[in-house]
mmCIF file of C-alpha atoms in Angstrom:
data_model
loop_
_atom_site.group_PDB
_atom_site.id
_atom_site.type_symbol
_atom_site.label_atom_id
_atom_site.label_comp_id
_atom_site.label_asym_id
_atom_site.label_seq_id
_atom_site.Cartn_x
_atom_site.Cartn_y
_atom_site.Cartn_z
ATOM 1 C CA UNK A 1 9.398 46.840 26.951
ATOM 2 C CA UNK A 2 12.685 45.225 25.478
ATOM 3 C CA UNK A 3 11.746 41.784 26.638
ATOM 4 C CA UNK A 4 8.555 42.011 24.594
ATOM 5 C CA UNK A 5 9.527 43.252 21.505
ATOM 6 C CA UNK A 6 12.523 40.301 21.466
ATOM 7 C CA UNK A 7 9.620 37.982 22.216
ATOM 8 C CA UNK A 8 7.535 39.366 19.227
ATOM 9 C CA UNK A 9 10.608 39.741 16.731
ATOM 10 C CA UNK A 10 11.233 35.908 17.886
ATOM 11 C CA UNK A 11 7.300 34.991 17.253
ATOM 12 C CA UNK A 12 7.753 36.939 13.639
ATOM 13 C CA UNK A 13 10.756 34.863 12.767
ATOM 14 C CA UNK A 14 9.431 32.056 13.863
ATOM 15 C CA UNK A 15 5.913 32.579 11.742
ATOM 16 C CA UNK A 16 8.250 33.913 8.728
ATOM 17 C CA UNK A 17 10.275 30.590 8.793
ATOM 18 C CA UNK A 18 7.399 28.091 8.778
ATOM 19 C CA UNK A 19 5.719 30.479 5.761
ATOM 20 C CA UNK A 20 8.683 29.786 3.705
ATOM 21 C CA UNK A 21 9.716 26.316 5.159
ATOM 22 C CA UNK A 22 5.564 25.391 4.164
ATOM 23 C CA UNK A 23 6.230 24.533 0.465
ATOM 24 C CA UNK A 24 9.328 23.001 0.501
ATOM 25 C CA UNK A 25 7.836 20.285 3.272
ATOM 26 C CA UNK A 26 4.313 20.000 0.549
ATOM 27 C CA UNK A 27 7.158 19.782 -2.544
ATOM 28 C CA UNK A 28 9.246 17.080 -0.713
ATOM 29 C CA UNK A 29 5.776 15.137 1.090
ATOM 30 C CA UNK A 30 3.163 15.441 -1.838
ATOM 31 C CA UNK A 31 0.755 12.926 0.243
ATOM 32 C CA UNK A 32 0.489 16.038 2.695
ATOM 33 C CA UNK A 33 -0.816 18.283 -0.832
ATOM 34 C CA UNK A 34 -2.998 14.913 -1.280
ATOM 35 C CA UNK A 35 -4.081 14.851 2.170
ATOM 36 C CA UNK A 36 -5.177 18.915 1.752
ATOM 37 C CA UNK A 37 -7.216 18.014 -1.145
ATOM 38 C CA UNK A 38 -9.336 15.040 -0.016
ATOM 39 C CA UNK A 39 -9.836 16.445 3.891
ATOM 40 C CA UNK A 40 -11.270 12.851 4.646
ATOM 41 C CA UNK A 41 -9.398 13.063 8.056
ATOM 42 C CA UNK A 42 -11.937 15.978 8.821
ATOM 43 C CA UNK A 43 -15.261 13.929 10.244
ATOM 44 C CA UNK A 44 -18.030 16.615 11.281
ATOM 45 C CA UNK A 45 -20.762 16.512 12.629
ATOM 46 C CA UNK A 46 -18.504 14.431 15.182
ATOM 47 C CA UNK A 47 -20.007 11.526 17.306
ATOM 48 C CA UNK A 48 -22.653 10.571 14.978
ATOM 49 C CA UNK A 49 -23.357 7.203 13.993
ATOM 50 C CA UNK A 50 -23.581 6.157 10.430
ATOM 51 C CA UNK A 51 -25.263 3.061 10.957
ATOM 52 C CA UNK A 52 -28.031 5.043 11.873
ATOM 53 C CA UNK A 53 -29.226 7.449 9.889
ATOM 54 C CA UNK A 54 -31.931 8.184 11.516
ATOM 55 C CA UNK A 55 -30.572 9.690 14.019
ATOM 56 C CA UNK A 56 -29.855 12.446 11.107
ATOM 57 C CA UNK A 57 -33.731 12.644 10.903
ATOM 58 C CA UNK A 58 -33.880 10.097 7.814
ATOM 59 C CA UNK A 59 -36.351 7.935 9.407
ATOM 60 C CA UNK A 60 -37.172 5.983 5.666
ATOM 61 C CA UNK A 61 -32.883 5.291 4.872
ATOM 62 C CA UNK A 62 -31.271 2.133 4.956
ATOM 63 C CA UNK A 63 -27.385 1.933 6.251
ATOM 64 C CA UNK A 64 -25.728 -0.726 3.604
ATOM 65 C CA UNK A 65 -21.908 -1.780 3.394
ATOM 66 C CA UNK A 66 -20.666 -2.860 -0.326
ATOM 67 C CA UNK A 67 -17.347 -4.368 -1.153
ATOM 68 C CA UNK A 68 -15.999 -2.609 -4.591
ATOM 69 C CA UNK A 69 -12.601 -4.165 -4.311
ATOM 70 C CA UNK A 70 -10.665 -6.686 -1.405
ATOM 71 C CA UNK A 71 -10.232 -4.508 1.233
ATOM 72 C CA UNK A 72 -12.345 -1.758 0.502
ATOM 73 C CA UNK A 73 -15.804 -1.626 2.196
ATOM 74 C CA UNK A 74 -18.216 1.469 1.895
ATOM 75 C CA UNK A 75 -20.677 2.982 3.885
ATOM 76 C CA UNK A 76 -24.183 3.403 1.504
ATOM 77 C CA UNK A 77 -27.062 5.253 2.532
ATOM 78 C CA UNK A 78 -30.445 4.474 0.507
ATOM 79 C CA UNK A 79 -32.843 7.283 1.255
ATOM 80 C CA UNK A 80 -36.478 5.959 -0.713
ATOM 81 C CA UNK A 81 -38.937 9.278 -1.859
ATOM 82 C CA UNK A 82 -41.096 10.454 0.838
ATOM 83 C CA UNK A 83 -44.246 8.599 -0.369
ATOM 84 C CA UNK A 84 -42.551 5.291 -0.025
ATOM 85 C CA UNK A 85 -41.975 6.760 3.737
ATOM 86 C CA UNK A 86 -44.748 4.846 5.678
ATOM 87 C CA UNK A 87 -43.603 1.467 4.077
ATOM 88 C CA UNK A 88 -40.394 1.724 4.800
ATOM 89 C CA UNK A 89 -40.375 1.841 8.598
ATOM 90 C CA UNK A 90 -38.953 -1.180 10.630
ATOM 91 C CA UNK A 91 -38.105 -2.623 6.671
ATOM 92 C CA UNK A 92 -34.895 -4.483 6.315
ATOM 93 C CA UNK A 93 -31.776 -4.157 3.401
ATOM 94 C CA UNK A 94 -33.617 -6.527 1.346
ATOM 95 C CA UNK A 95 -37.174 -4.146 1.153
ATOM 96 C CA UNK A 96 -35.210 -1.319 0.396
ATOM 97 C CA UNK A 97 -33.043 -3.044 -2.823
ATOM 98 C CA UNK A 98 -36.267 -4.211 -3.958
ATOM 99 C CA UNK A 99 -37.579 -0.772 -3.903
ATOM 100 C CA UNK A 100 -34.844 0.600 -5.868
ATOM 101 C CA UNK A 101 -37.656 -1.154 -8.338
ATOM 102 C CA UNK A 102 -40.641 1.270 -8.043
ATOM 103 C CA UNK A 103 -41.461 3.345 -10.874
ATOM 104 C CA UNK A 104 -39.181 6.389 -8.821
ATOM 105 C CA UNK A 105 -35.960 7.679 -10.624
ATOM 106 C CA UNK A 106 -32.914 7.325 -8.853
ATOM 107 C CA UNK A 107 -30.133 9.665 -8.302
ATOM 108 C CA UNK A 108 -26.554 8.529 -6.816
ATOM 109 C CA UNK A 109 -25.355 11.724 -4.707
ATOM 110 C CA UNK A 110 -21.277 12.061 -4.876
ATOM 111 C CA UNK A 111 -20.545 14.591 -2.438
ATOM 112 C CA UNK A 112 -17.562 16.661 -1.647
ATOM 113 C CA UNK A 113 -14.280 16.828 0.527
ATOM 114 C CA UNK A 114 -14.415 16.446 4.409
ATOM 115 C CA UNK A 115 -17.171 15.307 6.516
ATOM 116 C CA UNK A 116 -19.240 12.275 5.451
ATOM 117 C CA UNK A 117 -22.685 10.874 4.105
ATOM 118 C CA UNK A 118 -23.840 12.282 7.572
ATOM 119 C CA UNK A 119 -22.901 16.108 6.649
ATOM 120 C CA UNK A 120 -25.651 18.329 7.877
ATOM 121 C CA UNK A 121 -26.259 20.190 4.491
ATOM 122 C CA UNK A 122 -26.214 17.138 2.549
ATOM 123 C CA UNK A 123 -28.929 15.332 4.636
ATOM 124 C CA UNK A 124 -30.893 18.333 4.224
ATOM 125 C CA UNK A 125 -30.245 18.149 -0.023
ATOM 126 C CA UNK A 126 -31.705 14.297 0.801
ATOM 127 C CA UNK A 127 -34.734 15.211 2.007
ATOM 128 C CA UNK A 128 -35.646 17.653 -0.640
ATOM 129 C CA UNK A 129 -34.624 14.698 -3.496
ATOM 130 C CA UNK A 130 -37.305 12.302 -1.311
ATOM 131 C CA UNK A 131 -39.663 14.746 -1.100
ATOM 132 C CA UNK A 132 -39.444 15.707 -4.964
ATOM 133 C CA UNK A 133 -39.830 11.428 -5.621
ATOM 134 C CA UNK A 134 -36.297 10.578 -5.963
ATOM 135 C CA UNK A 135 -34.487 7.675 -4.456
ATOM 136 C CA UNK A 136 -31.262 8.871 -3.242
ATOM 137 C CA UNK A 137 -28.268 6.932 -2.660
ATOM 138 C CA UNK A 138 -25.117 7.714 -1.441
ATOM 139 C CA UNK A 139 -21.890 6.792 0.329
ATOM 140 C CA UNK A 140 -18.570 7.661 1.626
ATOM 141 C CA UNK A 141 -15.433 6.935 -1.038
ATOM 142 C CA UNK A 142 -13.104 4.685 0.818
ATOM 143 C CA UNK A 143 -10.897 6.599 3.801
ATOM 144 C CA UNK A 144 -14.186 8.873 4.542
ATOM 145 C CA UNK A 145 -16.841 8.308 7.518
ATOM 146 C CA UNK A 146 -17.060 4.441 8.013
ATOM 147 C CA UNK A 147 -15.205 3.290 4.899
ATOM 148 C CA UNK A 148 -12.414 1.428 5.022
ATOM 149 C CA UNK A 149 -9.397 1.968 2.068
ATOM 150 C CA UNK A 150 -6.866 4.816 1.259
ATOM 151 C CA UNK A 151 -8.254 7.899 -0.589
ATOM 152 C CA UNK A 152 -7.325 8.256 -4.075
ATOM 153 C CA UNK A 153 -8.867 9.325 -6.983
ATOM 154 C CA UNK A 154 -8.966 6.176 -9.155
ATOM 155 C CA UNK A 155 -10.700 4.795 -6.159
ATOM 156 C CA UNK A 156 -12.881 7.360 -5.468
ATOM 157 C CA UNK A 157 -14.246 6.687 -9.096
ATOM 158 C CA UNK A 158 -13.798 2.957 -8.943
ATOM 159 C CA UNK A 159 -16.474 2.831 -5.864
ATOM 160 C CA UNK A 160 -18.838 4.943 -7.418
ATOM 161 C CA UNK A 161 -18.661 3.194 -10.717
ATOM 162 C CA UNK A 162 -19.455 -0.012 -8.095
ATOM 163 C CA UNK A 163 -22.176 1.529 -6.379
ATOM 164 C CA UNK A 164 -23.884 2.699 -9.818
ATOM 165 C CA UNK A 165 -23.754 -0.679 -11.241
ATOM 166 C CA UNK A 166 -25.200 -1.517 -8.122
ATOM 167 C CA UNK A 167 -28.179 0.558 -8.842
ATOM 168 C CA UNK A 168 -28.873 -0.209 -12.088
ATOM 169 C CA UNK A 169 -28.785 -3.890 -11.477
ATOM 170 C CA UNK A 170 -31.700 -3.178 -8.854
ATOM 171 C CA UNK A 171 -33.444 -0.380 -10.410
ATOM 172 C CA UNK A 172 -34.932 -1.496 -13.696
ATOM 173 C CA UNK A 173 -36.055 1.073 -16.117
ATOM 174 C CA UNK A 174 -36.171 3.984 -14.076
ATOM 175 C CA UNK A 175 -33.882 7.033 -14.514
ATOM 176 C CA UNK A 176 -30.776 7.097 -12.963
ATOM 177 C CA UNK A 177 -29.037 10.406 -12.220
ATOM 178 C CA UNK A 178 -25.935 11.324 -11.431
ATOM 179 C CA UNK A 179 -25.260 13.919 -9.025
ATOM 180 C CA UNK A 180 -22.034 15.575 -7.556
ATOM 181 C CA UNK A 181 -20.962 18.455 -5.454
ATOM 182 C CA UNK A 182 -17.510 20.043 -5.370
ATOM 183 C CA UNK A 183 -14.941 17.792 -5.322
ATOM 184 C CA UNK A 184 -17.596 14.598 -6.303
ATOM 185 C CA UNK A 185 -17.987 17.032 -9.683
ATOM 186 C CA UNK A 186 -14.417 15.476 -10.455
ATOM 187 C CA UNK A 187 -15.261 12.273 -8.942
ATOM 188 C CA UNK A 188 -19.408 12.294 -10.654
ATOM 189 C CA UNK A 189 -17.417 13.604 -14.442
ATOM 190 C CA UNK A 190 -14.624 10.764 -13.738
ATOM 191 C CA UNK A 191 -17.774 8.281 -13.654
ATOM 192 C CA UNK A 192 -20.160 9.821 -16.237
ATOM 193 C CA UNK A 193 -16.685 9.758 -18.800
ATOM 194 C CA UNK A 194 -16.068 6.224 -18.291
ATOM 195 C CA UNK A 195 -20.059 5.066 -18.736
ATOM 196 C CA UNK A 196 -20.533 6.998 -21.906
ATOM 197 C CA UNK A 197 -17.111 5.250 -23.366
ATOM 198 C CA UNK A 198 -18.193 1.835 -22.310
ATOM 199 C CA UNK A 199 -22.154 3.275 -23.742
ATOM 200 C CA UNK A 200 -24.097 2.790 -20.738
ATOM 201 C CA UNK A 201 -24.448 6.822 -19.730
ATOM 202 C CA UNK A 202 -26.930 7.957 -16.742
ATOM 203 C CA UNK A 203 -29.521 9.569 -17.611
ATOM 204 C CA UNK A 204 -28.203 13.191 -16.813
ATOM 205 C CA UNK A 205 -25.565 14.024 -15.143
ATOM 206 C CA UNK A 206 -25.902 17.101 -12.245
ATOM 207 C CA UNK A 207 -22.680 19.411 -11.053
ATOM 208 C CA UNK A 208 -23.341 21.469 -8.172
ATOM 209 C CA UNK A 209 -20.534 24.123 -7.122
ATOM 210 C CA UNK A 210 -18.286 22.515 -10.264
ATOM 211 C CA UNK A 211 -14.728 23.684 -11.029
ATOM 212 C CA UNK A 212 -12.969 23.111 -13.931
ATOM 213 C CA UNK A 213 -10.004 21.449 -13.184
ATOM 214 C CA UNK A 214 -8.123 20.867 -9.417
ATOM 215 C CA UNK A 215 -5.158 23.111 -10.626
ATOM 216 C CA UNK A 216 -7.438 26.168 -11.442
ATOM 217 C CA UNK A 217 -9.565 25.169 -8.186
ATOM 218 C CA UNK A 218 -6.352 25.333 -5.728
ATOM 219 C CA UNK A 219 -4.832 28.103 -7.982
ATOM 220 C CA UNK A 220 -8.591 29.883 -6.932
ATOM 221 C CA UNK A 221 -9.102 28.636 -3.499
ATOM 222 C CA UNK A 222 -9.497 31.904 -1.566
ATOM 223 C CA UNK A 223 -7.298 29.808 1.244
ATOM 224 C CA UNK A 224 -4.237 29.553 -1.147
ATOM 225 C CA UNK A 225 -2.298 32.041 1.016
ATOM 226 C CA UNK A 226 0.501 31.121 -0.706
ATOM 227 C CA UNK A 227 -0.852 31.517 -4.286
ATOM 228 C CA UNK A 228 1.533 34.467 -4.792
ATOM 229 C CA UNK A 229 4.703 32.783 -3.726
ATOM 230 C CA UNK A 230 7.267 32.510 -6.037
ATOM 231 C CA UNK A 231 6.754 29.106 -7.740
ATOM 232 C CA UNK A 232 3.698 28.536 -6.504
ATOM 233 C CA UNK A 233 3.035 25.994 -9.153
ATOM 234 C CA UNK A 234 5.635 23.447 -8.661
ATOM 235 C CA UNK A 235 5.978 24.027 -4.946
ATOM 236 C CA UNK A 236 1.760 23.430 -4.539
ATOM 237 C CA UNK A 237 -0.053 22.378 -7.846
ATOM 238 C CA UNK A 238 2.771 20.022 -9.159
ATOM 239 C CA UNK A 239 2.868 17.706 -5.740
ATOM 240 C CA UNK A 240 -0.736 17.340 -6.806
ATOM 241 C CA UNK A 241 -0.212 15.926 -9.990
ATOM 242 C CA UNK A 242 2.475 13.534 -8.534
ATOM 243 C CA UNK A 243 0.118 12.318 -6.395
ATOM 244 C CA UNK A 244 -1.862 11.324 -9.269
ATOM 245 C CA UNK A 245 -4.793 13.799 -8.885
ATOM 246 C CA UNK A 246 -6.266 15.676 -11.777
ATOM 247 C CA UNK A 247 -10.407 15.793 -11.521
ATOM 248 C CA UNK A 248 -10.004 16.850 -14.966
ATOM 249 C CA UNK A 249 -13.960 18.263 -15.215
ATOM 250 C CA UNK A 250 -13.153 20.700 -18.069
ATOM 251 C CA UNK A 251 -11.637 16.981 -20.027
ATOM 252 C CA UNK A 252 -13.991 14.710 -19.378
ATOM 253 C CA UNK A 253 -16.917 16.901 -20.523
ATOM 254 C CA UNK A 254 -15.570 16.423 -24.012
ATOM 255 C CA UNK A 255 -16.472 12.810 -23.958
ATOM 256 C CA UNK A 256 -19.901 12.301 -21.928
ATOM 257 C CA UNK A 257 -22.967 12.458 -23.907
ATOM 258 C CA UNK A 258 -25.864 12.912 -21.750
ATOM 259 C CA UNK A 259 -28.085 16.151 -20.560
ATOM 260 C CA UNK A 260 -26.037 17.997 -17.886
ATOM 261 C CA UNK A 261 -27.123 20.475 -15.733
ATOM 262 C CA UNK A 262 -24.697 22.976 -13.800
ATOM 263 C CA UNK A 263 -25.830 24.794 -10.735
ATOM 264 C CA UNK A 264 -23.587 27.674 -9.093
ATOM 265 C CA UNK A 265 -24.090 30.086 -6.321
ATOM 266 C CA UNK A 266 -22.448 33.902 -7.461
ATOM 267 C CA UNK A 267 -21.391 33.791 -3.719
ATOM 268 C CA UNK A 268 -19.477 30.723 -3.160
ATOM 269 C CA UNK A 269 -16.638 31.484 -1.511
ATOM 270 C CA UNK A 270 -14.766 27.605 -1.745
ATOM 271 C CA UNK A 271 -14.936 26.924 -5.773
ATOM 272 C CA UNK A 272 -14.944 30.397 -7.790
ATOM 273 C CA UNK A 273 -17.887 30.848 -9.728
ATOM 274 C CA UNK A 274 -16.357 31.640 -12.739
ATOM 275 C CA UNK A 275 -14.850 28.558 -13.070
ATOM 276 C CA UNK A 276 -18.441 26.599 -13.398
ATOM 277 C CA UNK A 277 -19.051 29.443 -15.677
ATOM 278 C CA UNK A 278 -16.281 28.258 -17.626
ATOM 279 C CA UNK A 279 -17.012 24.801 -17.753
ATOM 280 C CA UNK A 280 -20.514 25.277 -18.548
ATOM 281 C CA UNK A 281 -18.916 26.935 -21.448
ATOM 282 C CA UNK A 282 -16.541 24.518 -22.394
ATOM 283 C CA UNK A 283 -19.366 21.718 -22.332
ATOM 284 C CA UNK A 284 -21.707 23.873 -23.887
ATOM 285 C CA UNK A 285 -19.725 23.823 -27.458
ATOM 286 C CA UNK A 286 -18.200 20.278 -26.990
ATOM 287 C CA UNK A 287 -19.413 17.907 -29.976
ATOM 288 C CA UNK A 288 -20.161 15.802 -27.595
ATOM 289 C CA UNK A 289 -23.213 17.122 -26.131
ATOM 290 C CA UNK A 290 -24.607 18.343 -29.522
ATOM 291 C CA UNK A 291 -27.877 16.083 -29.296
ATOM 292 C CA UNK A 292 -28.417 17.101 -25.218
ATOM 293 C CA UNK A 293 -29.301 19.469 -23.391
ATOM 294 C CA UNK A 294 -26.691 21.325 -21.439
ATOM 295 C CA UNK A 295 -27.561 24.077 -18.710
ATOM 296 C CA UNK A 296 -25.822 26.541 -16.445
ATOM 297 C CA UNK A 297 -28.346 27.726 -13.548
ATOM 298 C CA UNK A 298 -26.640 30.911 -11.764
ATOM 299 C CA UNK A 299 -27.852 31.650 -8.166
ATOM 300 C CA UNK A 300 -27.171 35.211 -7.023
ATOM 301 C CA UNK A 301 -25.210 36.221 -4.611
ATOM 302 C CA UNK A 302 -28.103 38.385 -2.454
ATOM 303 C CA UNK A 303 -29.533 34.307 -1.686
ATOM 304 C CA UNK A 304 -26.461 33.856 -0.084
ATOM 305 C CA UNK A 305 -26.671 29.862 -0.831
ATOM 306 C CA UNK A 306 -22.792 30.415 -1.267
ATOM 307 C CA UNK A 307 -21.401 27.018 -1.409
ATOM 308 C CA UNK A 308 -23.579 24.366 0.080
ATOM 309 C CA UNK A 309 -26.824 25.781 0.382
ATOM 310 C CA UNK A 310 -28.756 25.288 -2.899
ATOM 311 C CA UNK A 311 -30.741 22.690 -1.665
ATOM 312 C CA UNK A 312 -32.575 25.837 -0.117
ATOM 313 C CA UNK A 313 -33.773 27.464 -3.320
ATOM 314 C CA UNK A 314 -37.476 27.241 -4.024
ATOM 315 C CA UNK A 315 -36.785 26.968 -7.801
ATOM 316 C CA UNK A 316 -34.856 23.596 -7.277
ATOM 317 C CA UNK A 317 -37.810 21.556 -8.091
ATOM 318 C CA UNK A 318 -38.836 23.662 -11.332
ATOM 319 C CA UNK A 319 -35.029 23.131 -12.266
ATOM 320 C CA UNK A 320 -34.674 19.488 -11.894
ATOM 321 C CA UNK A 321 -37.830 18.944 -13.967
#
């Protein structure tokens, strides 16, 4: 009985010192704060190749690679709308560019941290865009899935500025629509910011599970065990901005003028929603966005599509039009 209570006081200690020793490692190695944020090292579904998406059950996609900078190539996934799906079969990368043409609005999909293009929710939120007669394109920043670069937030917005101009040079008239989830709200606000200043804007711009800044999100994060430590903030949030990461949503929304929609589940359990409550109301009485429309679309929590799981709702094709 002696032997085992040493052995648990020793496993106590031993838990007690790595809880405090925790935030002085993140304070002195802010890439390993960085590394937390972006979660690119975290590939799931595992053992699935992105060069074929139709493996994922997208039998009318297209697996491209662009180059945004030297030494950065992305992995691109063009998804056509479902009526397009019996021409596409056995087509090659040139048919589908070409059909970025048709008189189909586009929307470029920014999607969160971890996992990939692959992810099995956002295939699913691909289908329902093709089957509502959107093209959908989308890719993994550089250091996710198959791209090849280091993760940072400049580049994170620098491909998808890439892979929009991309799109527009190919698409024509049609709409283009912006459309980011979680963490690709900072990345899709990032973008959206920089093509209203240079007066090129999207068409609207869509936030799905948006917070309003990454401070408030990892001050929120229901897995900040440590958000009652003492000096939580410069121990955890200021590592952050040292590593040059700010996804400064509730910012940027000051300067884009285009309709913006804002969709949040009452249940999600990763980005609070009261924080997309509180951009919504931030953007909602910016000057900026006095000749658009701006719209905050609550889910509640007995649909339980808590924080990935929109793309289930039954209203999300009244919504979008």
């Amino acid at each position: 009985r002696y032997g085992l209570w040493f052995r648990l006081r020793k496993l106590i200690l031993w838990l007690l010192g790595m809880y405090i020793a925790i935030p002085f490692l993140v304070k002195l190695c802010p890439a390993i704060q960085a590394k937390l944020v972006f979660l690119n090292f975290v590939r799931v579904p595992y053992f699935i190749d992105l060069k074929r998406p139709q493996d994922q059950g997208l039998n009318h996609t297209c697996n491209y690679y662009l180059q945004p900078e030297e030494d950065v190539t992305i992995g691109v996934w063009h998804t056509v709308p479902a009526a397009l799906w019996k021409n596409a079969r056995g087509k090659d990368q040139l048919w589908f560019e070409e059909a970025l043409g048709s008189s189909h609005p586009v929307i470029l999909y920014l999607h969160g941290n971890a996992g990939t293009r692959g992810g099995d929710h956002r295939v699913e939120l691909y289908k329902v865009l093709s089957s509502l007669g959107y093209h959908v394109v989308t890719f993994d920043y550089r250091g996710w899935g198959d791209s090849i670069g280091s993760p940072s937030e400049r580049g994170m917005t620098y491909d998808a500025l890439h892979v929009f101009d991309w799109i527009k040079a190919r698409s024509g008239d049609n709409p283009v629509y912006i459309w980011g989830h979680s963490l690709g709200t900072g990345v899709a606000t990032n973008l959206v910011r920089r093509l209203c200043e240079r007066e090129t804007p999207p068409d609207a711009l869509i936030l799905e599970s948006p917070f309003t800044n990454i401070r408030e999100e990892a001050r929120s994060h229901p897995f900040s065990i440590y958000r009652y430590f003492p000096g939580f903030d410069w121990f955890f949030l200021d590592p952050i901005t040292t590593s040059g990461i700010k996804f400064a949503n509730d910012e940027n929304v000051k300067y884009i003028s285009c309709s913006l929609l804002i969709l949040h589940a009452e249940d999600d359990p990763v980005v609070p929603f009261h924080l997309g409550k509180k951009l919504y109301n931030i953007a909602a009485t910016s000057r900026s966005f006095r000749d658009y429309k701006v719209q905050f679309v609550p889910f509640h929590t007995d649909l339980g599509y808590r924080h990935k799981y929109i793309y289930r709702s039954p209203e999300l094709p009244r919504i979008l039009r």
